[in-house]
PDB file of C-alpha atoms in Angstrom:
ATOM      1  CA  MET A   1      17.292 -14.998  -5.284  1.00  0.00           C
ATOM      2  CA  HIS A   2      14.910 -12.027  -5.057  1.00  0.00           C
ATOM      3  CA  GLU A   3      17.005  -9.953  -7.473  1.00  0.00           C
ATOM      4  CA  LEU A   4      17.064 -12.759 -10.042  1.00  0.00           C
ATOM      5  CA  VAL A   5      13.343 -13.519  -9.858  1.00  0.00           C
ATOM      6  CA  ALA A   6      12.369  -9.853  -9.931  1.00  0.00           C
ATOM      7  CA  ALA A   7      14.666  -8.980 -12.836  1.00  0.00           C
ATOM      8  CA  GLN A   8      13.867 -12.067 -14.886  1.00  0.00           C
ATOM      9  CA  SER A   9      10.109 -11.675 -14.357  1.00  0.00           C
ATOM     10  CA  ASN A  10      10.368  -8.082 -15.534  1.00  0.00           C
ATOM     11  CA  ASP A  11      12.479  -9.063 -18.528  1.00  0.00           C
ATOM     12  CA  LEU A  12      10.071 -11.887 -19.386  1.00  0.00           C
ATOM     13  CA  ILE A  13       7.136  -9.482 -19.457  1.00  0.00           C
ATOM     14  CA  CYS A  14       9.112  -7.142 -21.750  1.00  0.00           C
ATOM     15  CA  LEU A  15      10.090  -9.954 -24.104  1.00  0.00           C
ATOM     16  CA  LYS A  16       6.514 -11.207 -24.288  1.00  0.00           C
ATOM     17  CA  MET A  17       5.249  -7.682 -24.988  1.00  0.00           C
ATOM     18  CA  ASP A  18       7.866  -7.172 -27.728  1.00  0.00           C
ATOM     19  CA  ILE A  19       8.017 -10.537 -29.522  1.00  0.00           C
ATOM     20  CA  GLY A  20       5.041  -9.717 -31.741  1.00  0.00           C
ATOM     21  CA  LYS A  21       6.957  -6.738 -33.145  1.00  0.00           C
ATOM     22  CA  VAL A  22       9.987  -8.822 -34.171  1.00  0.00           C
ATOM     23  CA  THR A  23       9.698  -9.579 -37.900  1.00  0.00           C
ATOM     24  CA  ASP A  24      13.024 -11.270 -38.629  1.00  0.00           C
ATOM     25  CA  PRO A  25      12.404 -15.034 -38.322  1.00  0.00           C
ATOM     26  CA  GLN A  26      15.808 -15.833 -36.826  1.00  0.00           C
ATOM     27  CA  LEU A  27      15.548 -13.055 -34.249  1.00  0.00           C
ATOM     28  CA  HIS A  28      11.955 -14.092 -33.507  1.00  0.00           C
ATOM     29  CA  ALA A  29      13.233 -17.610 -32.790  1.00  0.00           C
ATOM     30  CA  LEU A  30      15.874 -16.176 -30.466  1.00  0.00           C
ATOM     31  CA  TYR A  31      13.175 -14.235 -28.618  1.00  0.00           C
ATOM     32  CA  LYS A  32      11.184 -17.468 -28.224  1.00  0.00           C
ATOM     33  CA  GLU A  33      14.269 -19.234 -26.904  1.00  0.00           C
ATOM     34  CA  ALA A  34      14.941 -16.419 -24.443  1.00  0.00           C
ATOM     35  CA  ILE A  35      11.316 -16.488 -23.278  1.00  0.00           C
ATOM     36  CA  MET A  36      11.399 -20.251 -22.733  1.00  0.00           C
ATOM     37  CA  SER A  37      14.725 -19.974 -20.912  1.00  0.00           C
ATOM     38  CA  LEU A  38      13.480 -17.239 -18.572  1.00  0.00           C
ATOM     39  CA  GLU A  39      10.244 -19.140 -17.924  1.00  0.00           C
ATOM     40  CA  GLN A  40      12.239 -22.190 -16.869  1.00  0.00           C
ATOM     41  CA  ASN A  41      14.612 -20.101 -14.742  1.00  0.00           C
ATOM     42  CA  ILE A  42      11.694 -18.525 -12.899  1.00  0.00           C
ATOM     43  CA  LYS A  43       9.968 -21.861 -12.352  1.00  0.00           C
ATOM     44  CA  ASP A  44      13.209 -23.330 -11.014  1.00  0.00           C
ATOM     45  CA  LEU A  45      13.746 -20.422  -8.609  1.00  0.00           C
ATOM     46  CA  LEU A  46      10.140 -20.254  -7.369  1.00  0.00           C
ATOM     47  CA  GLN A  47      10.592 -23.747  -5.947  1.00  0.00           C
ATOM     48  CA  PHE A  48      12.941 -22.256  -3.335  1.00  0.00           C
ATOM     49  CA  TYR A  49      10.546 -19.561  -2.100  1.00  0.00           C
ATOM     50  CA  PRO A  50       8.767 -21.841   0.389  1.00  0.00           C
ATOM     51  CA  GLN A  51      12.181 -22.446   1.992  1.00  0.00           C
ATOM     52  CA  ALA A  52      12.788 -18.726   2.514  1.00  0.00           C
ATOM     53  CA  PRO A  53      13.149 -17.638   6.136  1.00  0.00           C
ATOM     54  CA  VAL A  54       9.739 -15.944   6.075  1.00  0.00           C
ATOM     55  CA  PRO A  55       6.461 -17.715   5.243  1.00  0.00           C
ATOM     56  CA  GLY A  56       4.595 -16.954   2.007  1.00  0.00           C
ATOM     57  CA  ALA A  57       2.175 -14.199   1.226  1.00  0.00           C
ATOM     58  CA  ARG A  58      -0.046 -12.832   3.925  1.00  0.00           C
ATOM     59  CA  GLY A  59      -2.574 -11.460   1.520  1.00  0.00           C
ATOM     60  CA  GLY A  60      -1.677  -9.057  -1.209  1.00  0.00           C
ATOM     61  CA  LYS A  61      -3.107  -5.815  -2.396  1.00  0.00           C
ATOM     62  CA  ALA A  62      -5.482  -5.650  -5.291  1.00  0.00           C
ATOM     63  CA  GLU A  63      -3.849  -5.798  -8.686  1.00  0.00           C
ATOM     64  CA  GLU A  64      -2.986  -2.373 -10.006  1.00  0.00           C
ATOM     65  CA  ALA A  65      -5.187  -1.167 -12.829  1.00  0.00           C
ATOM     66  CA  ASP A  66      -2.178   0.311 -14.625  1.00  0.00           C
ATOM     67  CA  MET A  67       1.383  -0.775 -15.243  1.00  0.00           C
ATOM     68  CA  THR A  68       3.058   1.864 -13.057  1.00  0.00           C
ATOM     69  CA  GLY A  69       4.602  -0.732 -10.746  1.00  0.00           C
ATOM     70  CA  PHE A  70       5.928  -2.740 -13.668  1.00  0.00           C
ATOM     71  CA  TYR A  71       7.468   0.294 -15.353  1.00  0.00           C
ATOM     72  CA  ALA A  72       8.952   1.565 -12.093  1.00  0.00           C
ATOM     73  CA  GLY A  73      10.453  -1.862 -11.394  1.00  0.00           C
ATOM     74  CA  HIS A  74      11.826  -1.994 -14.917  1.00  0.00           C
ATOM     75  CA  LEU A  75      13.470   1.403 -14.496  1.00  0.00           C
ATOM     76  CA  LEU A  76      14.857   0.382 -11.093  1.00  0.00           C
ATOM     77  CA  GLY A  77      16.400  -2.731 -12.633  1.00  0.00           C
ATOM     78  CA  LYS A  78      17.908  -0.720 -15.471  1.00  0.00           C
ATOM     79  CA  ALA A  79      19.372   1.793 -13.003  1.00  0.00           C
ATOM     80  CA  LYS A  80      20.950  -1.080 -11.025  1.00  0.00           C
ATOM     81  CA  GLY A  81      22.481  -2.342 -14.241  1.00  0.00           C
ATOM     82  CA  TRP A  82      23.903   1.074 -15.042  1.00  0.00           C
ATOM     83  CA  VAL A  83      25.440   1.285 -11.569  1.00  0.00           C
ATOM     84  CA  ARG A  84      27.052  -2.142 -12.013  1.00  0.00           C
ATOM     85  CA  ASN A  85      28.285  -1.361 -15.526  1.00  0.00           C
ATOM     86  CA  TYR A  86      29.878   1.946 -14.561  1.00  0.00           C
ATOM     87  CA  ALA A  87      31.463   0.455 -11.438  1.00  0.00           C
ATOM     88  CA  LEU A  88      33.021  -2.236 -13.625  1.00  0.00           C
ATOM     89  CA  ALA A  89      34.068   0.271 -16.294  1.00  0.00           C
ATOM     90  CA  ILE A  90      35.882   2.354 -13.678  1.00  0.00           C
ATOM     91  CA  THR A  91      38.034  -0.631 -12.760  1.00  0.00           C
ATOM     92  CA  GLU A  92      38.861  -1.286 -16.440  1.00  0.00           C
ATOM     93  CA  THR A  93      39.961   2.172 -17.595  1.00  0.00           C
ATOM     94  CA  ALA A  94      43.518   3.427 -17.450  1.00  0.00           C
ATOM     95  CA  THR A  95      42.705   6.974 -18.575  1.00  0.00           C
ATOM     96  CA  PRO A  96      42.212   9.397 -15.676  1.00  0.00           C
ATOM     97  CA  ALA A  97      39.989  11.771 -17.688  1.00  0.00           C
ATOM     98  CA  LEU A  98      37.720   8.921 -18.801  1.00  0.00           C
ATOM     99  CA  ARG A  99      37.654   7.545 -15.252  1.00  0.00           C
ATOM    100  CA  GLU A 100      36.391  10.942 -14.028  1.00  0.00           C
ATOM    101  CA  VAL A 101      33.568  10.824 -16.580  1.00  0.00           C
ATOM    102  CA  PHE A 102      32.710   7.263 -15.520  1.00  0.00           C
ATOM    103  CA  VAL A 103      32.644   8.306 -11.856  1.00  0.00           C
ATOM    104  CA  LYS A 104      30.330  11.213 -12.710  1.00  0.00           C
ATOM    105  CA  HIS A 105      28.040   8.864 -14.635  1.00  0.00           C
ATOM    106  CA  LEU A 106      28.165   6.303 -11.808  1.00  0.00           C
ATOM    107  CA  ASN A 107      27.126   8.916  -9.263  1.00  0.00           C
ATOM    108  CA  ASN A 108      24.267  10.027 -11.515  1.00  0.00           C
ATOM    109  CA  ALA A 109      23.126   6.413 -11.897  1.00  0.00           C
ATOM    110  CA  ILE A 110      23.237   5.942  -8.106  1.00  0.00           C
ATOM    111  CA  LYS A 111      21.153   9.081  -7.609  1.00  0.00           C
ATOM    112  CA  LEU A 112      18.600   7.973 -10.189  1.00  0.00           C
ATOM    113  CA  HIS A 113      18.390   4.534  -8.606  1.00  0.00           C
ATOM    114  CA  ALA A 114      17.700   6.138  -5.227  1.00  0.00           C
ATOM    115  CA  LYS A 115      14.967   8.337  -6.679  1.00  0.00           C
ATOM    116  CA  VAL A 116      13.244   5.415  -8.389  1.00  0.00           C
ATOM    117  CA  PHE A 117      13.549   3.303  -5.232  1.00  0.00           C
ATOM    118  CA  GLU A 118      12.003   6.112  -3.163  1.00  0.00           C
ATOM    119  CA  PHE A 119       9.203   6.508  -5.721  1.00  0.00           C
ATOM    120  CA  MET A 120       8.405   2.802  -5.443  1.00  0.00           C
ATOM    121  CA  GLU A 121       8.775   2.646  -1.669  1.00  0.00           C
ATOM    122  CA  GLU A 122       6.461   5.640  -1.137  1.00  0.00           C
ATOM    123  CA  ARG A 123       3.790   3.878  -3.185  1.00  0.00           C
ATOM    124  CA  SER A 124       4.310   0.454  -1.551  1.00  0.00           C
ATOM    125  CA  MET A 125       5.521  -0.970  -4.867  1.00  0.00           C
ATOM    126  CA  TYR A 126       8.816  -2.244  -3.441  1.00  0.00           C
ATOM    127  CA  PRO A 127       8.606  -3.433   0.168  1.00  0.00           C
ATOM    128  CA  ALA A 128      12.398  -3.785   0.492  1.00  0.00           C
ATOM    129  CA  TYR A 129      12.285  -3.936   4.289  1.00  0.00           C
ATOM    130  CA  ASP A 130       9.467  -6.487   4.530  1.00  0.00           C
ATOM    131  CA  LEU A 131      10.846  -9.826   3.357  1.00  0.00           C
ATOM    132  CA  GLU A 132       7.471 -11.538   3.517  1.00  0.00           C
ATOM    133  CA  ARG A 133       5.821  -8.963   1.233  1.00  0.00           C
ATOM    134  CA  LEU A 134       8.898  -8.788  -0.989  1.00  0.00           C
ATOM    135  CA  LEU A 135       8.858 -12.533  -1.662  1.00  0.00           C
ATOM    136  CA  ALA A 136       5.076 -12.533  -2.078  1.00  0.00           C
ATOM    137  CA  ASN A 137       5.386  -9.746  -4.667  1.00  0.00           C
ATOM    138  CA  ASP A 138       8.114 -11.726  -6.448  1.00  0.00           C
ATOM    139  CA  MET A 139       5.860 -14.753  -6.665  1.00  0.00           C
ATOM    140  CA  GLU A 140       2.893 -12.682  -7.882  1.00  0.00           C
ATOM    141  CA  ASN A 141       4.977 -10.947 -10.570  1.00  0.00           C
ATOM    142  CA  ALA A 142       6.608 -14.202 -11.648  1.00  0.00           C
ATOM    143  CA  LYS A 143       3.224 -15.916 -11.991  1.00  0.00           C
ATOM    144  CA  LYS A 144       1.922 -12.945 -13.994  1.00  0.00           C
ATOM    145  CA  ALA A 145       4.945 -13.130 -16.317  1.00  0.00           C
ATOM    146  CA  LEU A 146       4.561 -16.897 -16.738  1.00  0.00           C
ATOM    147  CA  SER A 147       0.845 -16.631 -17.509  1.00  0.00           C
ATOM    148  CA  MET A 148       1.196 -14.056 -20.301  1.00  0.00           C
TER     149      MET A 148
END
């Protein structure tokens, strides 16, 4: 649940930041549809947070003045996607030379993911080992995305 709420909140913020730049009417309508869909998904999932094994927020930190946490989270999500995509691609290729390239790219994606995770963890942007804070951050980010 955390992965879905975190990723969809991040994507929702990106879509809302970008929709004003979309000039094609049909694509603009698709952006609106995607935004409404993600908003509903997030609202649906947030209903389950009170049932999580750890109680809600215990008091959060002050809102960051910049968007560093957002951008770091966005990059972390992208790196996770690259890891998944290369892992899948490796299972789909029958060419040994291409498989070697995919494995090299997969390892690079894993290393980048680790670096971004460490960056966020060092700055208390991703409390991966504190479920209470993790879920509280999810709720805060989701509410921010919904209120934009």
